PDB file of C-alpha atoms and ligand atoms in Angstrom:
ATOM      1  CA  UNK W   1       0.059  -0.097   0.006  1.00  0.00           C
ATOM      2  CA  UNK W   2       1.336   3.370  -0.908  1.00  0.00           C
ATOM      3  CA  UNK W   3       1.652   5.677   2.068  1.00  0.00           C
ATOM      4  CA  UNK W   4       3.022   9.418   1.948  1.00  0.00           C
ATOM      5  CA  UNK W   5       6.777   9.452   2.917  1.00  0.00           C
ATOM      6  CA  UNK W   6       6.339  11.782   5.798  1.00  0.00           C
ATOM      7  CA  UNK W   7       3.990   9.312   7.474  1.00  0.00           C
ATOM      8  CA  UNK W   8       6.270   6.434   6.989  1.00  0.00           C
ATOM      9  CA  UNK W   9       8.931   8.146   8.546  1.00  0.00           C
ATOM     10  CA  UNK W  10       6.868   9.336  11.425  1.00  0.00           C
ATOM     11  CA  UNK W  11       5.376   6.020  11.971  1.00  0.00           C
ATOM     12  CA  UNK W  12       9.015   4.611  12.114  1.00  0.00           C
ATOM     13  CA  UNK W  13       9.292   6.752  15.329  1.00  0.00           C
ATOM     14  CA  UNK W  14      12.097   8.837  13.697  1.00  0.00           C
ATOM     15  CA  UNK W  15      10.441  12.061  14.098  1.00  0.00           C
ATOM     16  CA  UNK W  16       7.147  13.959  13.690  1.00  0.00           C
ATOM     17  CA  UNK W  17       5.500  14.240  10.404  1.00  0.00           C
ATOM     18  CA  UNK W  18       6.318  17.826  10.249  1.00  0.00           C
ATOM     19  CA  UNK W  19       9.857  17.366  10.867  1.00  0.00           C
ATOM     20  CA  UNK W  20       9.839  14.523   8.403  1.00  0.00           C
ATOM     21  CA  UNK W  21       8.704  17.054   5.842  1.00  0.00           C
ATOM     22  CA  UNK W  22      11.767  19.256   6.480  1.00  0.00           C
ATOM     23  CA  UNK W  23      14.091  16.225   5.995  1.00  0.00           C
ATOM     24  CA  UNK W  24      12.473  15.448   2.846  1.00  0.00           C
ATOM     25  CA  UNK W  25      12.790  18.888   1.423  1.00  0.00           C
ATOM     26  CA  UNK W  26      16.495  18.901   2.643  1.00  0.00           C
ATOM     27  CA  UNK W  27      17.110  15.931   0.415  1.00  0.00           C
ATOM     28  CA  UNK W  28      17.837  13.585   3.400  1.00  0.00           C
ATOM     29  CA  UNK W  29      15.557  10.896   2.385  1.00  0.00           C
ATOM     30  CA  UNK W  30      15.881   8.143  -0.348  1.00  0.00           C
ATOM     31  CA  UNK W  31      13.409   5.649  -1.735  1.00  0.00           C
ATOM     32  CA  UNK W  32      15.285   2.699  -3.159  1.00  0.00           C
ATOM     33  CA  UNK W  33      18.335   4.693  -3.453  1.00  0.00           C
ATOM     34  CA  UNK W  34      16.781   7.792  -5.121  1.00  0.00           C
ATOM     35  CA  UNK W  35      16.685  11.287  -3.378  1.00  0.00           C
ATOM     36  CA  UNK W  36      13.048  12.269  -3.114  1.00  0.00           C
ATOM     37  CA  UNK W  37      12.336  15.957  -2.280  1.00  0.00           C
ATOM     38  CA  UNK W  38       8.721  16.260  -3.249  1.00  0.00           C
ATOM     39  CA  UNK W  39       6.340  16.171  -0.430  1.00  0.00           C
ATOM     40  CA  UNK W  40       3.559  14.485  -1.962  1.00  0.00           C
ATOM     41  CA  UNK W  41       5.834  11.401  -2.697  1.00  0.00           C
ATOM     42  CA  UNK W  42       4.517   8.049  -1.531  1.00  0.00           C
ATOM     43  CA  UNK W  43       6.191   4.651  -0.999  1.00  0.00           C
ATOM     44  CA  UNK W  44       5.192   1.164   0.026  1.00  0.00           C
ATOM     45  CA  UNK W  45       6.579   0.684   3.649  1.00  0.00           C
ATOM     46  CA  UNK W  46       6.308  -3.105   3.053  1.00  0.00           C
ATOM     47  CA  UNK W  47       8.469  -3.022  -0.019  1.00  0.00           C
ATOM     48  CA  UNK W  48      10.385   0.095  -0.476  1.00  0.00           C
ATOM     49  CA  UNK W  49      13.625   0.757   0.966  1.00  0.00           C
ATOM     50  CA  UNK W  50      13.248   4.135   2.626  1.00  0.00           C
ATOM     51  CA  UNK W  51      16.398   5.627   4.114  1.00  0.00           C
ATOM     52  CA  UNK W  52      16.783   8.851   6.349  1.00  0.00           C
ATOM     53  CA  UNK W  53      20.246  10.288   6.571  1.00  0.00           C
ATOM     54  CA  UNK W  54      21.488   6.964   5.022  1.00  0.00           C
ATOM     55  CA  UNK W  55      19.813   4.910   7.639  1.00  0.00           C
ATOM     56  CA  UNK W  56      17.181   2.336   6.617  1.00  0.00           C
ATOM     57  CA  UNK W  57      13.937   2.541   8.398  1.00  0.00           C
ATOM     58  CA  UNK W  58      12.910  -0.510  10.195  1.00  0.00           C
ATOM     59  CA  UNK W  59       9.333  -1.692  10.904  1.00  0.00           C
ATOM     60  CA  UNK W  60       6.891   0.726  12.292  1.00  0.00           C
ATOM     61  CA  UNK W  61       7.638   1.362  15.831  1.00  0.00           C
ATOM     62  CA  UNK W  62       5.513   0.048  18.752  1.00  0.00           C
ATOM     63  CA  UNK W  63       3.799   3.142  20.038  1.00  0.00           C
ATOM     64  CA  UNK W  64       4.331   4.296  23.551  1.00  0.00           C
ATOM     65  CA  UNK W  65       2.293   7.085  25.346  1.00  0.00           C
ATOM     66  CA  UNK W  66       3.787   8.262  28.696  1.00  0.00           C
ATOM     67  CA  UNK W  67       2.539  10.896  30.972  1.00  0.00           C
ATOM     68  CA  UNK W  68       5.391  12.132  32.998  1.00  0.00           C
ATOM     69  CA  UNK W  69       5.378  14.443  36.003  1.00  0.00           C
ATOM     70  CA  UNK W  70       8.382  16.594  35.309  1.00  0.00           C
ATOM     71  CA  UNK W  71      10.203  17.949  38.580  1.00  0.00           C
ATOM     72  CA  UNK W  72      12.005  21.308  38.522  1.00  0.00           C
ATOM     73  CA  UNK W  73      15.536  20.862  37.401  1.00  0.00           C
ATOM     74  CA  UNK W  74      15.131  18.674  34.480  1.00  0.00           C
ATOM     75  CA  UNK W  75      15.170  19.696  30.686  1.00  0.00           C
ATOM     76  CA  UNK W  76      12.207  18.768  28.663  1.00  0.00           C
ATOM     77  CA  UNK W  77      14.459  17.642  25.810  1.00  0.00           C
ATOM     78  CA  UNK W  78      15.982  14.376  24.665  1.00  0.00           C
ATOM     79  CA  UNK W  79      19.505  15.528  25.258  1.00  0.00           C
ATOM     80  CA  UNK W  80      21.469  18.309  26.492  1.00  0.00           C
ATOM     81  CA  UNK W  81      24.980  19.316  25.247  1.00  0.00           C
ATOM     82  CA  UNK W  82      25.899  20.726  28.562  1.00  0.00           C
ATOM     83  CA  UNK W  83      24.931  17.391  30.445  1.00  0.00           C
ATOM     84  CA  UNK W  84      22.203  18.529  32.578  1.00  0.00           C
ATOM     85  CA  UNK W  85      19.569  16.003  33.496  1.00  0.00           C
ATOM     86  CA  UNK W  86      16.793  15.460  31.020  1.00  0.00           C
ATOM     87  CA  UNK W  87      13.270  14.026  31.558  1.00  0.00           C
ATOM     88  CA  UNK W  88      14.611  10.892  29.513  1.00  0.00           C
ATOM     89  CA  UNK W  89      16.270   9.804  32.675  1.00  0.00           C
ATOM     90  CA  UNK W  90      12.976   9.462  34.537  1.00  0.00           C
ATOM     91  CA  UNK W  91      11.538   7.185  31.907  1.00  0.00           C
ATOM     92  CA  UNK W  92      12.585   3.566  32.320  1.00  0.00           C
ATOM     93  CA  UNK W  93      11.758   0.353  30.449  1.00  0.00           C
ATOM     94  CA  UNK W  94      11.194   1.557  27.040  1.00  0.00           C
ATOM     95  CA  UNK W  95      13.352   0.487  24.176  1.00  0.00           C
ATOM     96  CA  UNK W  96      11.999   2.647  21.403  1.00  0.00           C
ATOM     97  CA  UNK W  97      13.100   6.257  21.073  1.00  0.00           C
ATOM     98  CA  UNK W  98      10.431   8.546  22.671  1.00  0.00           C
ATOM     99  CA  UNK W  99      10.528  12.140  22.867  1.00  0.00           C
ATOM    100  CA  UNK W 100       8.665  14.875  24.729  1.00  0.00           C
ATOM    101  CA  UNK W 101       5.777  16.710  23.047  1.00  0.00           C
ATOM    102  CA  UNK W 102       6.237  20.412  23.667  1.00  0.00           C
ATOM    103  CA  UNK W 103       8.337  21.888  26.457  1.00  0.00           C
ATOM    104  CA  UNK W 104       8.152  22.839  30.034  1.00  0.00           C
ATOM    105  CA  UNK W 105      11.089  25.223  31.370  1.00  0.00           C
ATOM    106  CA  UNK W 106      13.844  23.805  33.480  1.00  0.00           C
ATOM    107  CA  UNK W 107      12.395  25.660  36.477  1.00  0.00           C
ATOM    108  CA  UNK W 108       8.765  24.463  35.807  1.00  0.00           C
ATOM    109  CA  UNK W 109       7.255  21.125  36.960  1.00  0.00           C
ATOM    110  CA  UNK W 110       4.225  19.319  35.940  1.00  0.00           C
ATOM    111  CA  UNK W 111       2.820  16.935  33.377  1.00  0.00           C
ATOM    112  CA  UNK W 112       4.060  16.310  29.921  1.00  0.00           C
ATOM    113  CA  UNK W 113       3.462  13.724  27.151  1.00  0.00           C
ATOM    114  CA  UNK W 114       6.211  11.743  25.804  1.00  0.00           C
ATOM    115  CA  UNK W 115       5.610   9.412  22.720  1.00  0.00           C
ATOM    116  CA  UNK W 116       7.176   7.985  19.587  1.00  0.00           C
ATOM    117  CA  UNK W 117       3.878   8.572  17.642  1.00  0.00           C
ATOM    118  CA  UNK W 118       4.800  11.413  15.409  1.00  0.00           C
ATOM    119  CA  UNK W 119       1.233  11.736  14.225  1.00  0.00           C
ATOM    120  CA  UNK W 120      -0.206  12.278  17.702  1.00  0.00           C
ATOM    121  CA  UNK W 121       2.593  14.578  18.645  1.00  0.00           C
ATOM    122  CA  UNK W 122       1.875  16.653  15.548  1.00  0.00           C
ATOM    123  CA  UNK W 123      -1.781  16.772  16.523  1.00  0.00           C
ATOM    124  CA  UNK W 124      -1.101  17.771  20.141  1.00  0.00           C
ATOM    125  CA  UNK W 125       0.997  20.765  19.066  1.00  0.00           C
ATOM    126  CA  UNK W 126      -1.274  21.870  16.095  1.00  0.00           C
ATOM    127  CA  UNK W 127      -3.321  25.053  16.272  1.00  0.00           C
ATOM    128  CA  UNK W 128      -6.238  23.359  14.936  1.00  0.00           C
ATOM    129  CA  UNK W 129      -6.642  20.958  17.874  1.00  0.00           C
ATOM    130  CA  UNK W 130      -5.829  23.833  20.381  1.00  0.00           C
ATOM    131  CA  UNK W 131      -5.305  21.360  23.132  1.00  0.00           C
ATOM    132  CA  UNK W 132      -5.873  23.328  26.421  1.00  0.00           C
ATOM    133  CA  UNK W 133      -3.149  23.164  29.037  1.00  0.00           C
ATOM    134  CA  UNK W 134      -3.637  24.309  32.593  1.00  0.00           C
ATOM    135  CA  UNK W 135      -0.862  25.899  34.745  1.00  0.00           C
ATOM    136  CA  UNK W 136      -0.784  26.794  38.479  1.00  0.00           C
ATOM    137  CA  UNK W 137       1.368  29.775  38.920  1.00  0.00           C
ATOM    138  CA  UNK W 138       2.535  31.451  42.149  1.00  0.00           C
ATOM    139  CA  UNK W 139       2.991  35.236  41.492  1.00  0.00           C
ATOM    140  CA  UNK W 140       5.151  37.752  43.014  1.00  0.00           C
ATOM    141  CA  UNK W 141       2.190  39.875  44.080  1.00  0.00           C
ATOM    142  CA  UNK W 142      -1.413  40.598  43.436  1.00  0.00           C
ATOM    143  CA  UNK W 143      -2.391  41.590  39.890  1.00  0.00           C
ATOM    144  CA  UNK W 144      -4.666  44.343  38.993  1.00  0.00           C
ATOM    145  CA  UNK W 145      -8.065  43.071  37.686  1.00  0.00           C
ATOM    146  CA  UNK W 146      -7.754  45.271  34.494  1.00  0.00           C
ATOM    147  CA  UNK W 147      -4.337  43.632  33.917  1.00  0.00           C
ATOM    148  CA  UNK W 148      -5.860  40.039  34.272  1.00  0.00           C
ATOM    149  CA  UNK W 149      -8.647  41.097  31.858  1.00  0.00           C
ATOM    150  CA  UNK W 150      -5.877  42.056  29.302  1.00  0.00           C
ATOM    151  CA  UNK W 151      -4.318  38.800  29.638  1.00  0.00           C
ATOM    152  CA  UNK W 152      -7.542  36.927  29.322  1.00  0.00           C
ATOM    153  CA  UNK W 153      -8.479  38.627  26.205  1.00  0.00           C
ATOM    154  CA  UNK W 154      -5.130  38.626  24.572  1.00  0.00           C
ATOM    155  CA  UNK W 155      -1.901  40.551  24.506  1.00  0.00           C
ATOM    156  CA  UNK W 156       0.808  40.983  21.877  1.00  0.00           C
ATOM    157  CA  UNK W 157       3.687  38.683  22.156  1.00  0.00           C
ATOM    158  CA  UNK W 158       6.288  38.563  19.285  1.00  0.00           C
ATOM    159  CA  UNK W 159       4.067  40.542  17.090  1.00  0.00           C
ATOM    160  CA  UNK W 160       1.089  38.341  17.461  1.00  0.00           C
ATOM    161  CA  UNK W 161      -1.956  38.327  19.743  1.00  0.00           C
ATOM    162  CA  UNK W 162      -2.138  35.486  22.240  1.00  0.00           C
ATOM    163  CA  UNK W 163      -5.400  33.504  22.231  1.00  0.00           C
ATOM    164  CA  UNK W 164      -7.919  34.131  24.901  1.00  0.00           C
ATOM    165  CA  UNK W 165      -7.042  32.577  28.100  1.00  0.00           C
ATOM    166  CA  UNK W 166      -8.931  31.491  31.104  1.00  0.00           C
ATOM    167  CA  UNK W 167      -7.490  32.676  34.327  1.00  0.00           C
ATOM    168  CA  UNK W 168      -8.768  32.433  38.073  1.00  0.00           C
ATOM    169  CA  UNK W 169      -7.284  32.810  41.415  1.00  0.00           C
ATOM    170  CA  UNK W 170      -6.945  29.411  43.371  1.00  0.00           C
ATOM    171  CA  UNK W 171      -5.036  30.646  46.450  1.00  0.00           C
ATOM    172  CA  UNK W 172      -5.226  33.995  48.021  1.00  0.00           C
ATOM    173  CA  UNK W 173      -1.938  34.865  49.867  1.00  0.00           C
ATOM    174  CA  UNK W 174       0.699  37.700  49.759  1.00  0.00           C
ATOM    175  CA  UNK W 175       2.005  35.686  46.862  1.00  0.00           C
ATOM    176  CA  UNK W 176      -1.159  34.391  45.311  1.00  0.00           C
ATOM    177  CA  UNK W 177      -1.613  31.351  43.155  1.00  0.00           C
ATOM    178  CA  UNK W 178      -3.486  31.741  39.751  1.00  0.00           C
ATOM    179  CA  UNK W 179      -4.769  29.069  37.368  1.00  0.00           C
ATOM    180  CA  UNK W 180      -4.293  29.915  33.736  1.00  0.00           C
ATOM    181  CA  UNK W 181      -5.409  27.792  30.832  1.00  0.00           C
ATOM    182  CA  UNK W 182      -4.090  28.481  27.508  1.00  0.00           C
ATOM    183  CA  UNK W 183      -4.731  26.878  23.947  1.00  0.00           C
ATOM    184  CA  UNK W 184      -1.428  27.657  22.381  1.00  0.00           C
ATOM    185  CA  UNK W 185       2.026  26.888  23.472  1.00  0.00           C
ATOM    186  CA  UNK W 186       4.634  29.545  22.664  1.00  0.00           C
ATOM    187  CA  UNK W 187       7.974  29.768  24.190  1.00  0.00           C
ATOM    188  CA  UNK W 188       7.739  30.666  28.041  1.00  0.00           C
ATOM    189  CA  UNK W 189       4.382  31.937  27.227  1.00  0.00           C
ATOM    190  CA  UNK W 190       2.890  31.914  30.747  1.00  0.00           C
ATOM    191  CA  UNK W 191       5.896  33.664  32.327  1.00  0.00           C
ATOM    192  CA  UNK W 192       6.131  36.306  29.675  1.00  0.00           C
ATOM    193  CA  UNK W 193       2.507  37.071  30.079  1.00  0.00           C
ATOM    194  CA  UNK W 194       2.484  37.693  33.717  1.00  0.00           C
ATOM    195  CA  UNK W 195       5.953  39.409  33.386  1.00  0.00           C
ATOM    196  CA  UNK W 196       3.976  41.845  30.647  1.00  0.00           C
ATOM    197  CA  UNK W 197       1.611  43.010  33.687  1.00  0.00           C
ATOM    198  CA  UNK W 198       4.493  43.311  36.136  1.00  0.00           C
ATOM    199  CA  UNK W 199       3.777  40.041  38.181  1.00  0.00           C
ATOM    200  CA  UNK W 200       6.700  37.775  37.711  1.00  0.00           C
ATOM    201  CA  UNK W 201       6.018  34.040  38.167  1.00  0.00           C
ATOM    202  CA  UNK W 202       7.744  32.574  41.208  1.00  0.00           C
ATOM    203  CA  UNK W 203       6.673  29.033  40.680  1.00  0.00           C
ATOM    204  CA  UNK W 204       4.865  27.205  37.619  1.00  0.00           C
ATOM    205  CA  UNK W 205       3.391  23.844  37.542  1.00  0.00           C
ATOM    206  CA  UNK W 206       1.410  22.356  34.580  1.00  0.00           C
ATOM    207  CA  UNK W 207      -1.599  20.481  36.185  1.00  0.00           C
ATOM    208  CA  UNK W 208      -3.583  19.360  33.088  1.00  0.00           C
ATOM    209  CA  UNK W 209      -3.449  18.535  29.399  1.00  0.00           C
ATOM    210  CA  UNK W 210      -6.876  18.451  27.835  1.00  0.00           C
ATOM    211  CA  UNK W 211      -8.452  15.859  30.196  1.00  0.00           C
ATOM    212  CA  UNK W 212      -5.067  14.362  31.612  1.00  0.00           C
ATOM    213  CA  UNK W 213      -4.211  15.544  34.985  1.00  0.00           C
ATOM    214  CA  UNK W 214      -1.317  15.050  37.441  1.00  0.00           C
ATOM    215  CA  UNK W 215      -3.404  13.002  39.781  1.00  0.00           C
ATOM    216  CA  UNK W 216      -1.570   9.982  41.141  1.00  0.00           C
ATOM    217  CA  UNK W 217       1.687  10.689  39.343  1.00  0.00           C
ATOM    218  CA  UNK W 218       4.491  11.952  41.819  1.00  0.00           C
ATOM    219  CA  UNK W 219       7.092  14.251  40.565  1.00  0.00           C
ATOM    220  CA  UNK W 220       9.674  12.255  38.806  1.00  0.00           C
ATOM    221  CA  UNK W 221       7.219   9.214  38.045  1.00  0.00           C
ATOM    222  CA  UNK W 222       5.139   8.339  35.100  1.00  0.00           C
ATOM    223  CA  UNK W 223       2.170   6.339  33.920  1.00  0.00           C
ATOM    224  CA  UNK W 224       1.298   4.886  30.475  1.00  0.00           C
ATOM    225  CA  UNK W 225      -1.891   6.415  28.852  1.00  0.00           C
ATOM    226  CA  UNK W 226      -4.782   3.734  28.431  1.00  0.00           C
ATOM    227  CA  UNK W 227      -5.798   3.160  24.904  1.00  0.00           C
ATOM    228  CA  UNK W 228      -9.100   5.086  25.581  1.00  0.00           C
ATOM    229  CA  UNK W 229      -6.976   8.131  26.571  1.00  0.00           C
ATOM    230  CA  UNK W 230      -4.939   7.835  23.462  1.00  0.00           C
ATOM    231  CA  UNK W 231      -7.945   7.620  21.222  1.00  0.00           C
ATOM    232  CA  UNK W 232      -9.497  10.640  22.907  1.00  0.00           C
ATOM    233  CA  UNK W 233      -6.441  12.693  22.384  1.00  0.00           C
ATOM    234  CA  UNK W 234      -6.334  11.565  18.783  1.00  0.00           C
ATOM    235  CA  UNK W 235      -9.673  12.951  18.033  1.00  0.00           C
ATOM    236  CA  UNK W 236      -9.657  16.011  20.119  1.00  0.00           C
ATOM    237  CA  UNK W 237     -10.794  19.180  18.308  1.00  0.00           C
ATOM    238  CA  UNK W 238     -11.095  22.835  19.180  1.00  0.00           C
ATOM    239  CA  UNK W 239     -14.588  23.180  20.649  1.00  0.00           C
ATOM    240  CA  UNK W 240     -17.017  25.203  18.756  1.00  0.00           C
ATOM    241  CA  UNK W 241     -17.081  28.771  20.071  1.00  0.00           C
ATOM    242  CA  UNK W 242     -20.558  28.523  21.717  1.00  0.00           C
ATOM    243  CA  UNK W 243     -20.072  25.104  22.980  1.00  0.00           C
ATOM    244  CA  UNK W 244     -19.285  24.383  26.659  1.00  0.00           C
ATOM    245  CA  UNK W 245     -19.015  20.667  26.015  1.00  0.00           C
ATOM    246  CA  UNK W 246     -15.866  18.591  27.593  1.00  0.00           C
TER     247      UNK W 246
HETATM  248  N1  URA M 301       4.809  28.688  30.104  1.00  0.00           N
HETATM  249  C1  URA M 301       6.079  29.025  30.628  1.00  0.00           C
HETATM  250  O1  URA M 301       6.409  30.095  30.655  1.00  0.00           O
HETATM  251  N2  URA M 301       6.743  28.013  31.007  1.00  0.00           N
HETATM  252  C2  URA M 301       6.633  26.742  30.889  1.00  0.00           C
HETATM  253  O2  URA M 301       7.273  25.831  31.441  1.00  0.00           O
HETATM  254  C3  URA M 301       5.297  26.332  30.324  1.00  0.00           C
HETATM  255  C4  URA M 301       4.476  27.392  30.025  1.00  0.00           C
END
């Protein structure tokens, strides 16, 4: 059966479909010895020899779906040139090469998904799915209601307006805790949003991704997602504007 090259590469667990497209465009993919740079190209994974960077792709990888509670002090990358600990150290017993979907800062904690399913990774990061991610943040001080209103409706970061956010206070103290839910994941977005209103984030913890929470997962540990959870993530769509479903 003919399948698009980027899907074959993603299914082999090499990388996400989007990154596979870049590899194809860069001329790093061959099919039966011929370099293929056209994105629409297809091959038969059962018969054709597909190589990426000269390495023959094996059988499609068995997919793994991990929900990890990242503690502070770990990088959310596969490796670090400076030798700092990465979240990969915390995941044991999986032979396939899995990778984190999205990022959590070194100084942030909370849940993240790791997988070798490039398809799902892509979907989770896509703007169309707009997966909500919820954070608990401890702030330096009490923000002004009008500033919170601005953050909720959207501010301009890197020349682009942020999507509407849900924000509510969860702990009332001198350094209060707030809960913020975003449907996009720009670099250091939560920290930058609160910095913009003059209330730096002192602590940041991701407590929810879509319907997944940190319940029962101690910092530094993980669990496998259930098949039902994986299916639910795969079909997750941005809710209709008027809908309160989910
Ligand atoms: N936003 C941030 O600023 N940092 C994180 O780690 C996650 C979201």
